[in-house]
Amino acid sequence: MSAPDLPAIDRTLDSPSVRRLAESFLRSQDPARAAAGNTAIRRSGTPVTVYATNPGFVADPAAPLDRAGVASYIAVPVRISDRPETDTVQLVPTPSYPPRAVATGTEETTQPLPANSRLLLDYPTHTWFAWTRSEITVLTPGTVPMPKGRVFDAAQFRGWMASR
C-alpha cells in the first residue's frame, strides 16, 4: 500500500461526515466544548496506516511474512476545535478515505516505528509491532507478556499467532 494521500485526507477531514463524528465525540468527551458549536478539525501530524494481523497467515504455512497483516485503517492525529488534547480520526485505508471513528489519544502515531516498516496491530492482544518483509518486532506489548523488541521471523510469528 502506498503512503496516504495528504491532500485527500485533508479534504476528508473538512467533510460534513467527519465534522458530525467530531461533534459526537466532543459530546461524549468534552460536553462544554461541544455546546460551543463550530467544530473545527485540523490534522496535527503525519497519518499512519495501521495494519491488522491476518488470520489467513496462520492458516497457510507457506504464506510469506508479507501476508501477516492487512490494511485496517489510517490513523490521523487531529486537533478538534480548541480541545487541548490531540486525538485520532480513523479513516478507511483506501481513497476517498471515508471516516470510521474518532478516538482519544494518538497511540498509533506515537509508536516508535523504524524506517521502512509498517505498523501492525494484533487486535486480540492489543500488541503493536513494526513489520517488514523479513521480520516483525514488538513495539508495545499488549495483554500477552513478551519483551519489547522481540523479533519474529515468519515461522515464529505464525506460531505466536496460533498460540495466543
PDB file of C-alpha atoms in Angstrom:
ATOM      1  CA  MET A   1       0.000   0.000   0.000  1.00  0.00           C
ATOM      2  CA  SER A   2       1.316   3.426  -0.883  1.00  0.00           C
ATOM      3  CA  ALA A   3       1.581   6.332   1.526  1.00  0.00           C
ATOM      4  CA  PRO A   4      -1.689   8.068   2.351  1.00  0.00           C
ATOM      5  CA  ASP A   5      -2.599  10.998   0.069  1.00  0.00           C
ATOM      6  CA  LEU A   6      -2.368  14.010   2.412  1.00  0.00           C
ATOM      7  CA  PRO A   7      -4.454  16.447   0.316  1.00  0.00           C
ATOM      8  CA  ALA A   8      -7.220  13.818   0.023  1.00  0.00           C
ATOM      9  CA  ILE A   9      -7.066  13.157   3.769  1.00  0.00           C
ATOM     10  CA  ASP A  10      -7.280  16.882   4.483  1.00  0.00           C
ATOM     11  CA  ARG A  11     -10.364  17.096   2.239  1.00  0.00           C
ATOM     12  CA  THR A  12     -11.920  14.213   4.188  1.00  0.00           C
ATOM     13  CA  LEU A  13     -11.164  15.967   7.485  1.00  0.00           C
ATOM     14  CA  ASP A  14     -13.007  19.007   6.150  1.00  0.00           C
ATOM     15  CA  SER A  15     -16.109  16.971   5.262  1.00  0.00           C
ATOM     16  CA  PRO A  16     -19.517  17.104   6.970  1.00  0.00           C
ATOM     17  CA  SER A  17     -19.243  13.411   7.923  1.00  0.00           C
ATOM     18  CA  VAL A  18     -16.021  13.980   9.894  1.00  0.00           C
ATOM     19  CA  ARG A  19     -17.498  17.092  11.469  1.00  0.00           C
ATOM     20  CA  ARG A  20     -20.528  15.047  12.642  1.00  0.00           C
ATOM     21  CA  LEU A  21     -18.225  12.365  14.089  1.00  0.00           C
ATOM     22  CA  ALA A  22     -16.150  15.025  15.838  1.00  0.00           C
ATOM     23  CA  GLU A  23     -19.256  16.690  17.266  1.00  0.00           C
ATOM     24  CA  SER A  24     -20.469  13.358  18.626  1.00  0.00           C
ATOM     25  CA  PHE A  25     -17.005  12.691  20.037  1.00  0.00           C
ATOM     26  CA  LEU A  26     -16.950  16.093  21.745  1.00  0.00           C
ATOM     27  CA  ARG A  27     -20.387  15.492  23.277  1.00  0.00           C
ATOM     28  CA  SER A  28     -19.050  12.309  24.881  1.00  0.00           C
ATOM     29  CA  GLN A  29     -15.576  13.550  25.840  1.00  0.00           C
ATOM     30  CA  ASP A  30     -15.845  17.285  26.345  1.00  0.00           C
ATOM     31  CA  PRO A  31     -19.502  18.417  26.588  1.00  0.00           C
ATOM     32  CA  ALA A  32     -18.671  22.061  27.373  1.00  0.00           C
ATOM     33  CA  ARG A  33     -16.706  22.411  24.134  1.00  0.00           C
ATOM     34  CA  ALA A  34     -19.393  20.546  22.186  1.00  0.00           C
ATOM     35  CA  ALA A  35     -22.014  23.040  23.341  1.00  0.00           C
ATOM     36  CA  ALA A  36     -19.958  25.882  21.863  1.00  0.00           C
ATOM     37  CA  GLY A  37     -20.621  24.610  18.310  1.00  0.00           C
ATOM     38  CA  ASN A  38     -18.447  25.484  15.308  1.00  0.00           C
ATOM     39  CA  THR A  39     -16.461  22.255  15.442  1.00  0.00           C
ATOM     40  CA  ALA A  40     -13.172  22.580  13.567  1.00  0.00           C
ATOM     41  CA  ILE A  41     -10.885  19.641  12.769  1.00  0.00           C
ATOM     42  CA  ARG A  42      -7.296  20.060  11.657  1.00  0.00           C
ATOM     43  CA  ARG A  43      -4.591  17.491  11.035  1.00  0.00           C
ATOM     44  CA  SER A  44      -1.786  17.899  13.561  1.00  0.00           C
ATOM     45  CA  GLY A  45       0.720  15.313  12.388  1.00  0.00           C
ATOM     46  CA  THR A  46       1.522  12.626   9.876  1.00  0.00           C
ATOM     47  CA  PRO A  47      -1.114   9.936   9.238  1.00  0.00           C
ATOM     48  CA  VAL A  48      -0.105   6.306   9.748  1.00  0.00           C
ATOM     49  CA  THR A  49      -1.632   3.272   8.058  1.00  0.00           C
ATOM     50  CA  VAL A  50      -2.432   0.627  10.659  1.00  0.00           C
ATOM     51  CA  TYR A  51      -2.383  -2.998   9.567  1.00  0.00           C
ATOM     52  CA  ALA A  52      -4.198  -5.750  11.467  1.00  0.00           C
ATOM     53  CA  THR A  53      -2.852  -9.260  11.874  1.00  0.00           C
ATOM     54  CA  ASN A  54      -4.214 -11.546   9.169  1.00  0.00           C
ATOM     55  CA  PRO A  55      -5.773 -14.822  10.445  1.00  0.00           C
ATOM     56  CA  GLY A  56      -5.174 -16.304   6.989  1.00  0.00           C
ATOM     57  CA  PHE A  57      -1.430 -16.049   7.608  1.00  0.00           C
ATOM     58  CA  VAL A  58      -1.683 -18.744  10.300  1.00  0.00           C
ATOM     59  CA  ALA A  59      -3.830 -20.997   8.129  1.00  0.00           C
ATOM     60  CA  ASP A  60      -1.272 -21.030   5.293  1.00  0.00           C
ATOM     61  CA  PRO A  61       2.121 -22.350   6.442  1.00  0.00           C
ATOM     62  CA  ALA A  62       3.642 -21.326   3.096  1.00  0.00           C
ATOM     63  CA  ALA A  63       2.488 -17.698   3.336  1.00  0.00           C
ATOM     64  CA  PRO A  64       5.363 -15.202   3.273  1.00  0.00           C
ATOM     65  CA  LEU A  65       5.732 -12.743   6.132  1.00  0.00           C
ATOM     66  CA  ASP A  66       4.429 -10.036   3.805  1.00  0.00           C
ATOM     67  CA  ARG A  67       0.947 -11.577   4.248  1.00  0.00           C
ATOM     68  CA  ALA A  68       0.993 -11.335   8.061  1.00  0.00           C
ATOM     69  CA  GLY A  69      -1.227  -8.253   8.021  1.00  0.00           C
ATOM     70  CA  VAL A  70      -3.933  -6.437   6.104  1.00  0.00           C
ATOM     71  CA  ALA A  71      -4.643  -2.706   5.942  1.00  0.00           C
ATOM     72  CA  SER A  72      -7.143  -1.849   8.678  1.00  0.00           C
ATOM     73  CA  TYR A  73      -7.352   1.952   8.902  1.00  0.00           C
ATOM     74  CA  ILE A  74      -5.427   5.190   8.608  1.00  0.00           C
ATOM     75  CA  ALA A  75      -4.833   6.946  11.927  1.00  0.00           C
ATOM     76  CA  VAL A  76      -4.788  10.727  11.536  1.00  0.00           C
ATOM     77  CA  PRO A  77      -3.710  12.836  14.527  1.00  0.00           C
ATOM     78  CA  VAL A  78      -6.044  15.819  14.812  1.00  0.00           C
ATOM     79  CA  ARG A  79      -6.934  18.769  16.970  1.00  0.00           C
ATOM     80  CA  ILE A  80     -10.660  19.249  17.396  1.00  0.00           C
ATOM     81  CA  SER A  81     -11.771  22.844  17.949  1.00  0.00           C
ATOM     82  CA  ASP A  82      -9.924  24.263  20.955  1.00  0.00           C
ATOM     83  CA  ARG A  83      -9.653  20.917  22.759  1.00  0.00           C
ATOM     84  CA  PRO A  84      -6.150  20.833  24.311  1.00  0.00           C
ATOM     85  CA  GLU A  85      -5.540  17.146  23.614  1.00  0.00           C
ATOM     86  CA  THR A  86      -4.601  15.616  20.277  1.00  0.00           C
ATOM     87  CA  ASP A  87      -6.981  12.873  19.181  1.00  0.00           C
ATOM     88  CA  THR A  88      -7.183  10.441  16.263  1.00  0.00           C
ATOM     89  CA  VAL A  89      -9.572  10.237  13.328  1.00  0.00           C
ATOM     90  CA  GLN A  90      -9.679   6.731  11.872  1.00  0.00           C
ATOM     91  CA  LEU A  91     -10.233   6.545   8.112  1.00  0.00           C
ATOM     92  CA  VAL A  92     -10.870   3.665   5.717  1.00  0.00           C
ATOM     93  CA  PRO A  93      -7.392   2.906   4.296  1.00  0.00           C
ATOM     94  CA  THR A  94      -8.327   3.452   0.643  1.00  0.00           C
ATOM     95  CA  PRO A  95      -9.194   6.646  -1.258  1.00  0.00           C
ATOM     96  CA  SER A  96     -11.513   8.567  -0.770  1.00  0.00           C
ATOM     97  CA  TYR A  97     -10.705   7.759   2.873  1.00  0.00           C
ATOM     98  CA  PRO A  98     -14.211   7.713   4.388  1.00  0.00           C
ATOM     99  CA  PRO A  99     -14.209   8.292   8.157  1.00  0.00           C
ATOM    100  CA  ARG A 100     -14.795   5.451  10.605  1.00  0.00           C
ATOM    101  CA  ALA A 101     -14.353   6.880  14.085  1.00  0.00           C
ATOM    102  CA  VAL A 102     -12.742   9.439  16.356  1.00  0.00           C
ATOM    103  CA  ALA A 103     -10.716   8.152  19.306  1.00  0.00           C
ATOM    104  CA  THR A 104      -8.943   9.782  22.218  1.00  0.00           C
ATOM    105  CA  GLY A 105      -5.177   9.955  22.138  1.00  0.00           C
ATOM    106  CA  THR A 106      -2.598   9.232  19.498  1.00  0.00           C
ATOM    107  CA  GLU A 107      -1.469   5.702  20.286  1.00  0.00           C
ATOM    108  CA  GLU A 108      -0.926   4.796  16.636  1.00  0.00           C
ATOM    109  CA  THR A 109       1.020   7.856  15.566  1.00  0.00           C
ATOM    110  CA  THR A 110       3.321   7.880  18.598  1.00  0.00           C
ATOM    111  CA  GLN A 111       4.615   4.318  18.199  1.00  0.00           C
ATOM    112  CA  PRO A 112       8.406   4.282  17.640  1.00  0.00           C
ATOM    113  CA  LEU A 113       8.171   2.945  14.095  1.00  0.00           C
ATOM    114  CA  PRO A 114      11.558   2.266  12.447  1.00  0.00           C
ATOM    115  CA  ALA A 115      12.153   3.404   8.869  1.00  0.00           C
ATOM    116  CA  ASN A 116      10.818   1.101   6.139  1.00  0.00           C
ATOM    117  CA  SER A 117       8.429  -0.707   8.459  1.00  0.00           C
ATOM    118  CA  ARG A 118       4.665  -0.795   8.754  1.00  0.00           C
ATOM    119  CA  LEU A 119       2.604  -0.569  11.930  1.00  0.00           C
ATOM    120  CA  LEU A 120       0.924  -3.891  12.693  1.00  0.00           C
ATOM    121  CA  LEU A 121      -1.713  -4.322  15.412  1.00  0.00           C
ATOM    122  CA  ASP A 122      -2.821  -7.633  16.834  1.00  0.00           C
ATOM    123  CA  TYR A 123      -6.356  -6.721  17.935  1.00  0.00           C
ATOM    124  CA  PRO A 124      -6.931  -9.773  20.196  1.00  0.00           C
ATOM    125  CA  THR A 125      -3.911  -8.920  22.377  1.00  0.00           C
ATOM    126  CA  HIS A 126      -3.609  -5.186  21.621  1.00  0.00           C
ATOM    127  CA  THR A 127       0.069  -5.683  20.771  1.00  0.00           C
ATOM    128  CA  TRP A 128       1.787  -3.239  18.410  1.00  0.00           C
ATOM    129  CA  PHE A 129       4.529  -4.425  16.041  1.00  0.00           C
ATOM    130  CA  ALA A 130       6.931  -2.979  13.470  1.00  0.00           C
ATOM    131  CA  TRP A 131       6.516  -5.134  10.355  1.00  0.00           C
ATOM    132  CA  THR A 132       8.925  -5.500   7.433  1.00  0.00           C
ATOM    133  CA  ARG A 133       9.221  -8.094   4.672  1.00  0.00           C
ATOM    134  CA  SER A 134      11.745 -10.049   6.748  1.00  0.00           C
ATOM    135  CA  GLU A 135      10.769  -9.619  10.410  1.00  0.00           C
ATOM    136  CA  ILE A 136       8.207  -8.467  12.928  1.00  0.00           C
ATOM    137  CA  THR A 137       9.362  -6.657  16.071  1.00  0.00           C
ATOM    138  CA  VAL A 138       7.338  -5.979  19.239  1.00  0.00           C
ATOM    139  CA  LEU A 139       6.911  -2.238  19.776  1.00  0.00           C
ATOM    140  CA  THR A 140       4.386  -2.243  22.617  1.00  0.00           C
ATOM    141  CA  PRO A 141       3.325  -5.480  24.316  1.00  0.00           C
ATOM    142  CA  GLY A 142      -0.381  -5.805  24.957  1.00  0.00           C
ATOM    143  CA  THR A 143      -2.208  -8.346  27.093  1.00  0.00           C
ATOM    144  CA  VAL A 144       0.240 -11.177  26.346  1.00  0.00           C
ATOM    145  CA  PRO A 145       3.535 -10.731  28.220  1.00  0.00           C
ATOM    146  CA  MET A 146       6.515 -10.547  25.876  1.00  0.00           C
ATOM    147  CA  PRO A 147       9.570  -8.342  25.757  1.00  0.00           C
ATOM    148  CA  LYS A 148       9.541  -5.105  23.830  1.00  0.00           C
ATOM    149  CA  GLY A 149      11.967  -5.512  20.940  1.00  0.00           C
ATOM    150  CA  ARG A 150      11.380  -9.245  20.497  1.00  0.00           C
ATOM    151  CA  VAL A 151      11.899 -10.167  16.845  1.00  0.00           C
ATOM    152  CA  PHE A 152       9.945 -12.831  14.936  1.00  0.00           C
ATOM    153  CA  ASP A 153      10.572 -14.418  11.558  1.00  0.00           C
ATOM    154  CA  ALA A 154       7.606 -15.801   9.578  1.00  0.00           C
ATOM    155  CA  ALA A 155       7.507 -19.225  11.277  1.00  0.00           C
ATOM    156  CA  GLN A 156       7.911 -17.762  14.762  1.00  0.00           C
ATOM    157  CA  PHE A 157       5.195 -15.167  14.203  1.00  0.00           C
ATOM    158  CA  ARG A 158       2.830 -17.767  12.767  1.00  0.00           C
ATOM    159  CA  GLY A 159       3.446 -19.887  15.893  1.00  0.00           C
ATOM    160  CA  TRP A 160       2.867 -16.914  18.186  1.00  0.00           C
ATOM    161  CA  MET A 161      -0.405 -16.042  16.430  1.00  0.00           C
ATOM    162  CA  ALA A 162      -1.582 -19.664  16.686  1.00  0.00           C
ATOM    163  CA  SER A 163      -0.781 -19.827  20.412  1.00  0.00           C
ATOM    164  CA  ARG A 164      -2.224 -16.537  21.622  1.00  0.00           C
TER     165      ARG A 164
END
